[in-house]
Short mmCIF file of C-alpha atoms and ligand atoms in Angstrom, two decimals:
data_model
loop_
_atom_site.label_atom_id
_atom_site.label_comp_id
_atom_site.label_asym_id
_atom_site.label_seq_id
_atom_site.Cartn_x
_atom_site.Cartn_y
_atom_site.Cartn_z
CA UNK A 9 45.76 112.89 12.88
CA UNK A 10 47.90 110.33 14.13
CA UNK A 11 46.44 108.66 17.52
CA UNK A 12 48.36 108.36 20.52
CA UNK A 13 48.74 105.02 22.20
CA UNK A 14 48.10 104.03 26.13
CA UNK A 15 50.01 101.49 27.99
CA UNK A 16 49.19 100.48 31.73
CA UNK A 17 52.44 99.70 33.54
CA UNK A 18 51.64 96.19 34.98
CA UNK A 19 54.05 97.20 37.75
CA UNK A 20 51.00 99.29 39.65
CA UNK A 21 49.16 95.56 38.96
CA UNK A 22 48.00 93.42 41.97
CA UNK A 23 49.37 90.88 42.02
CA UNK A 24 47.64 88.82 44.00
CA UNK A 25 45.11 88.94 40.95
CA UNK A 26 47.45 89.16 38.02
CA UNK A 27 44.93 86.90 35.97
CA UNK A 28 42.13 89.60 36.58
CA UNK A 29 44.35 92.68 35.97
CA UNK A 30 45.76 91.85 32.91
CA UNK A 31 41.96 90.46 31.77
CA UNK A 32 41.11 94.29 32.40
CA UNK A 33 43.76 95.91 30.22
CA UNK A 34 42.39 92.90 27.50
CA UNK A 35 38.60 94.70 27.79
CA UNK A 36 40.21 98.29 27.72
CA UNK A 37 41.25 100.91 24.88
CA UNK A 38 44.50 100.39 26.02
CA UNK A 39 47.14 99.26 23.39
CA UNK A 40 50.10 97.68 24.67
CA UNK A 41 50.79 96.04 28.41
CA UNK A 42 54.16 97.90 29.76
CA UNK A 43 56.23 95.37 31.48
CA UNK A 44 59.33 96.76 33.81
CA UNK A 45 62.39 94.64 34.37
CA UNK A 46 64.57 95.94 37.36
CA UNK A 47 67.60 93.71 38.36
CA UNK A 48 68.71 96.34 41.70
CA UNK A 49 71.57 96.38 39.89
CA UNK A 50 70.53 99.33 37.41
CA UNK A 51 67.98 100.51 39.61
CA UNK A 52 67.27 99.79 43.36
CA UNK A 53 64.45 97.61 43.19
CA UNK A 54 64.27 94.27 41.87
CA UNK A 55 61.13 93.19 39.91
CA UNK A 56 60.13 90.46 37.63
CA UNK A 57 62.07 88.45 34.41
CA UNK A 58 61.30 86.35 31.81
CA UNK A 59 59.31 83.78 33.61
CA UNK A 60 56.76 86.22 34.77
CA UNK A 61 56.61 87.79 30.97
CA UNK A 62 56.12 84.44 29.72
CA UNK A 63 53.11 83.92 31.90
CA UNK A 64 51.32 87.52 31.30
CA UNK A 65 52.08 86.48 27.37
CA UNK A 66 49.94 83.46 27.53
CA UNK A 67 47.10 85.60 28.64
CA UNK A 68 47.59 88.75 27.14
CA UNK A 69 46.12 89.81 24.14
CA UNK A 70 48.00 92.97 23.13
CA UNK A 71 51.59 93.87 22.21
CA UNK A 72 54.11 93.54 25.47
CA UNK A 73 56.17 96.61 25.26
CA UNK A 74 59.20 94.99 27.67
CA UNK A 75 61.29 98.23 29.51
CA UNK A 76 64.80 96.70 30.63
CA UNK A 77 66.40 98.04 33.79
CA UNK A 78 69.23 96.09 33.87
CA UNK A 79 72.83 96.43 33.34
CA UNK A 80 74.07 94.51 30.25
CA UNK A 81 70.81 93.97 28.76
CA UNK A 82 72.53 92.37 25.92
CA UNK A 83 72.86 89.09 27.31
CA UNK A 84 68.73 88.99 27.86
CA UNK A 85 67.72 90.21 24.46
CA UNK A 86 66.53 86.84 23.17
CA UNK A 87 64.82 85.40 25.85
CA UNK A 88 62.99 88.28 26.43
CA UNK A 89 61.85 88.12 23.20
CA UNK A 90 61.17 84.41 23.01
CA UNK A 91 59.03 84.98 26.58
CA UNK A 92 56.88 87.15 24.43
CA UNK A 93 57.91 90.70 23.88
CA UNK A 94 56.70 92.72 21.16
CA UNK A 95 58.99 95.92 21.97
CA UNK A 96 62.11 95.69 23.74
CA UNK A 97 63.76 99.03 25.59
CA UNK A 98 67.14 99.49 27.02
CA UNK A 99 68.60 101.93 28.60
CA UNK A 100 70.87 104.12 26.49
CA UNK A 101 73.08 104.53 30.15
CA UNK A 102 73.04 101.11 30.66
CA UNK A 103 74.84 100.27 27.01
CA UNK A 104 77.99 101.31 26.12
CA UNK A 105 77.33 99.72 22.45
CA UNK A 106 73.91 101.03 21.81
CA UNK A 107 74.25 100.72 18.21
CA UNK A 108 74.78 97.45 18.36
CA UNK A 109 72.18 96.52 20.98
CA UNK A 110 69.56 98.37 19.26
CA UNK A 111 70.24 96.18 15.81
CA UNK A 112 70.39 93.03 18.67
CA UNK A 113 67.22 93.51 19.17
CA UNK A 114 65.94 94.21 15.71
CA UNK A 115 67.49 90.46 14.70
CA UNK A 116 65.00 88.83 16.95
CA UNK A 117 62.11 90.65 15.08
CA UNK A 118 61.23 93.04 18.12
CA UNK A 119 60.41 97.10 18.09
CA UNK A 120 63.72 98.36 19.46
CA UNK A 121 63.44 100.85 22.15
CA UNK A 122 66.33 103.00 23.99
CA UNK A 123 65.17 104.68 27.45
CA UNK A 124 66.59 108.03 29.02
CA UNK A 125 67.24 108.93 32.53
CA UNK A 126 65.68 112.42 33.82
CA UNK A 127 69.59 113.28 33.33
CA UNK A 128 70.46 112.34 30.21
CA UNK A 129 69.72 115.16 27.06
CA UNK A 130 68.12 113.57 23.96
CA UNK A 131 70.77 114.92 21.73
CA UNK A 132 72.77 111.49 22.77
CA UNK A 133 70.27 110.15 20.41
CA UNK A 134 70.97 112.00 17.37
CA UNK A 135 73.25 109.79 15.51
CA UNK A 136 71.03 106.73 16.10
CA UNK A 137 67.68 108.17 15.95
CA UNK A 138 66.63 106.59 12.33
CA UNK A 139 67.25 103.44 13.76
CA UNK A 140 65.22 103.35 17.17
CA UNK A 141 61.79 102.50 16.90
CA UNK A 142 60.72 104.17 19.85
CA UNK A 143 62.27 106.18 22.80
CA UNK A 144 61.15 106.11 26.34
CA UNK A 145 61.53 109.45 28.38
CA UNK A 146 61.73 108.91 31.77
CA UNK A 147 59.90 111.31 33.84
CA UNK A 148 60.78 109.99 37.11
CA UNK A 149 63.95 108.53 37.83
CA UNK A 150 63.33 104.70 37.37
CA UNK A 151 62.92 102.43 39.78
CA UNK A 152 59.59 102.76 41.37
CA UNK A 153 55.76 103.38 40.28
CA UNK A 154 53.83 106.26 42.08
CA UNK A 155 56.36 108.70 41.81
CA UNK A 156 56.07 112.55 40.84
CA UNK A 157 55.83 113.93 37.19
CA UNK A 158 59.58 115.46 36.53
CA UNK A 159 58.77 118.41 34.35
CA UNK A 160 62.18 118.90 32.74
CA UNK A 161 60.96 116.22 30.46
CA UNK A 162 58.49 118.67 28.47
CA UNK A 163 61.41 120.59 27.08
CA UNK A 164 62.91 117.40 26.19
CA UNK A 165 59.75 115.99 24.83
CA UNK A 166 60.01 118.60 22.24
CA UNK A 167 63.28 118.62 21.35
CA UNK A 168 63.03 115.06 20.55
CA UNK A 169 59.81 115.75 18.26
CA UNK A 170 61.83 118.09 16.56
CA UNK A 171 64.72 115.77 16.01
CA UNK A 172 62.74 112.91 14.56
CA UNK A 173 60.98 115.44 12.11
CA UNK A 174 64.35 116.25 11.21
CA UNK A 175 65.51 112.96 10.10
CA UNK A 176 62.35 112.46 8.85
CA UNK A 177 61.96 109.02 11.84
CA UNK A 178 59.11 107.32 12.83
CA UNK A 179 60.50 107.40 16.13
CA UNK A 180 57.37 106.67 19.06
CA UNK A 181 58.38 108.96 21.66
CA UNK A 182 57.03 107.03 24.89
CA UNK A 183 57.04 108.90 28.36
CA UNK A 184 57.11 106.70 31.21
CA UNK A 185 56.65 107.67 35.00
CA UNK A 186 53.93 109.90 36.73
CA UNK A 187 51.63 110.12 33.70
CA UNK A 188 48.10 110.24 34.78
CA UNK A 189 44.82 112.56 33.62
CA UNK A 190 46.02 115.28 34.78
CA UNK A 191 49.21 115.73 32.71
CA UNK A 192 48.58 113.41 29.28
CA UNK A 193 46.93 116.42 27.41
CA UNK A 194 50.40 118.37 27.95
CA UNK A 195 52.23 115.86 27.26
CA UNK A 196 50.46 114.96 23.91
CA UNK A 197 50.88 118.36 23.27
CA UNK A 198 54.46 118.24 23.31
CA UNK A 199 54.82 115.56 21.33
CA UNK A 200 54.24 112.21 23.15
CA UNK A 201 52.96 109.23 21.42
CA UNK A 202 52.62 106.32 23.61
CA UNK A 203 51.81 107.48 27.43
CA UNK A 204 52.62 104.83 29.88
CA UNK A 205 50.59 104.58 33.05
CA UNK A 206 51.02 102.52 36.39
CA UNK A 207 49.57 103.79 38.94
CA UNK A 208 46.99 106.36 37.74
CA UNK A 209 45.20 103.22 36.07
CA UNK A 210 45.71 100.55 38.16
CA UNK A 211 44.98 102.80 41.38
CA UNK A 212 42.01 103.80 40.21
CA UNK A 213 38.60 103.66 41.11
CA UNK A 214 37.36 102.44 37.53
CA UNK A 215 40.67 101.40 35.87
CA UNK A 216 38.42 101.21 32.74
CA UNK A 217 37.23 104.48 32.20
CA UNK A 218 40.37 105.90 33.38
CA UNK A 219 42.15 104.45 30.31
CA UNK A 220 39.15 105.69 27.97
CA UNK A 221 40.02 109.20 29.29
CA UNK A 222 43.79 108.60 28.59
CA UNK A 223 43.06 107.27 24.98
CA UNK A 224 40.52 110.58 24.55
CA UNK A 225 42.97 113.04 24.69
CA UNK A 226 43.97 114.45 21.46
CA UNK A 227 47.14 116.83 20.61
CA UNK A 228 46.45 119.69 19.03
CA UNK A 229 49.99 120.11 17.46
CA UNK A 230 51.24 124.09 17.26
C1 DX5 B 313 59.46 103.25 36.70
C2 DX5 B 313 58.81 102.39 35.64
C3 DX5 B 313 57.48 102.86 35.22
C4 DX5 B 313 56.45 102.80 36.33
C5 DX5 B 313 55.46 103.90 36.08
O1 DX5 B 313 60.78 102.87 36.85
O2 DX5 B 313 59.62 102.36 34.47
O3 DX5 B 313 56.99 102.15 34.09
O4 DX5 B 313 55.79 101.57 36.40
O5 DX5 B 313 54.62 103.99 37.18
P1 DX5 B 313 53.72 105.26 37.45
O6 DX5 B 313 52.84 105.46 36.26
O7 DX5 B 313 52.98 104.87 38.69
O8 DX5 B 313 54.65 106.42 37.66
ZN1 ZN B 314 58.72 101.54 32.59
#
């Protein structure tokens, strides 16, 4: 049975002790750090860029899985990947080329991801789909880390499962926002392969075991 994969959202990070946070996701079971890129432009919040990436690269020891919030992510594609990304996500709203930003980012050697809004139906992705290496569902609308669970996304959690079995993909569906213990089961369930988690580990009391837990789930596919 395929394994899911876990990836704290560095976002929930303090970062007043970046150095020790990101040395904690190192000594986890986690598999990839998830890095979020806001530009208040996109989304209302503002957040970090490639200088910031660079830095948690030099001390990071697992893939960076890089999720743009930015309008015209185009123009960042390479130096996000030359500060160190290992996936790169935009946002399908955000590109009115997608097929040609998704094969812009498989030039500079990276995953290439493509991110829905609560609001946007994965059928958008259809004629793409073989081509994406992995697709983020949002489950809250982006911006901000502690928010609630949207539950709309289940149904589209398995609808996209079903579409990628169809084209016979190896599409990662990621979900991204509100993800914590008491949800990842279900969401496995549905379909989910990498679960993305801000503040549910990094607001924990043992950050450590809390990512264990994540990583012991299993999906029982029906
Ligand atoms: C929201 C970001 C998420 C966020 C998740 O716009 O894309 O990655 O950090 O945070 P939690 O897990 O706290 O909802
Ligand atoms: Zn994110």
């Amino acid at each position: 049975m395929k394994k899911h994969l876990v990836a704290p959202s560095v976002l929930a990070a303090d970062f007043t002790r970046l150095a020790a946070e990101i040395d904690m996701v190192n000594q986890s079971e986690a598999d990839w750090f998830h890095l979020d890129v806001m530009d208040g432009r996109f989304v209302p919040n503002i957040t970090f860029g490639m200088f910031i990436i660079e830095a948690i690269a030099k001390m990071a020891q697992k893939p960076l899985d890089v999720h743009l919030m930015i309008v015209e992510p185009e123009k960042y594609i390479e130096p996000i990947r030359n500060a160190g990304a290992h996936v790169i996500t935009v946002h399908l709203e955000a590109c009115p080329h997608l097929h040609r930003t998704i094969q812009q980012i498989k030039e500079t050697g990276a995953l290439a991801g493509v991110a829905l809004n609560p609001h946007t139906p994965v059928q958008l992705l259809e004629d793409v789909i073989e081509d994406i290496d992995l697709v983020c569902l949002m489950s809250v609308n982006p911006g901000f880390g502690g928010q609630k669970f949207i539950y709309q996304t289940l149904p589209k959690i398995r609808k996209l499962h079903q579409m990628i079995a169809a084209a016979n993909a190896k599409t990662l569906i990621e979900i991204d926002g509100g993800v914590g213990l008491q949800n990842a089961e279900t969401l496995l369930q549905a379909g989910a392969d990498v679960l993305v988690a801000g503040s549910s580990v990094f607001g924990a009391k043992e950050p450590l075991t809390t990512i264990s837990a994540l990583k012991a789930f299993n999906a029982v596919f029906v």
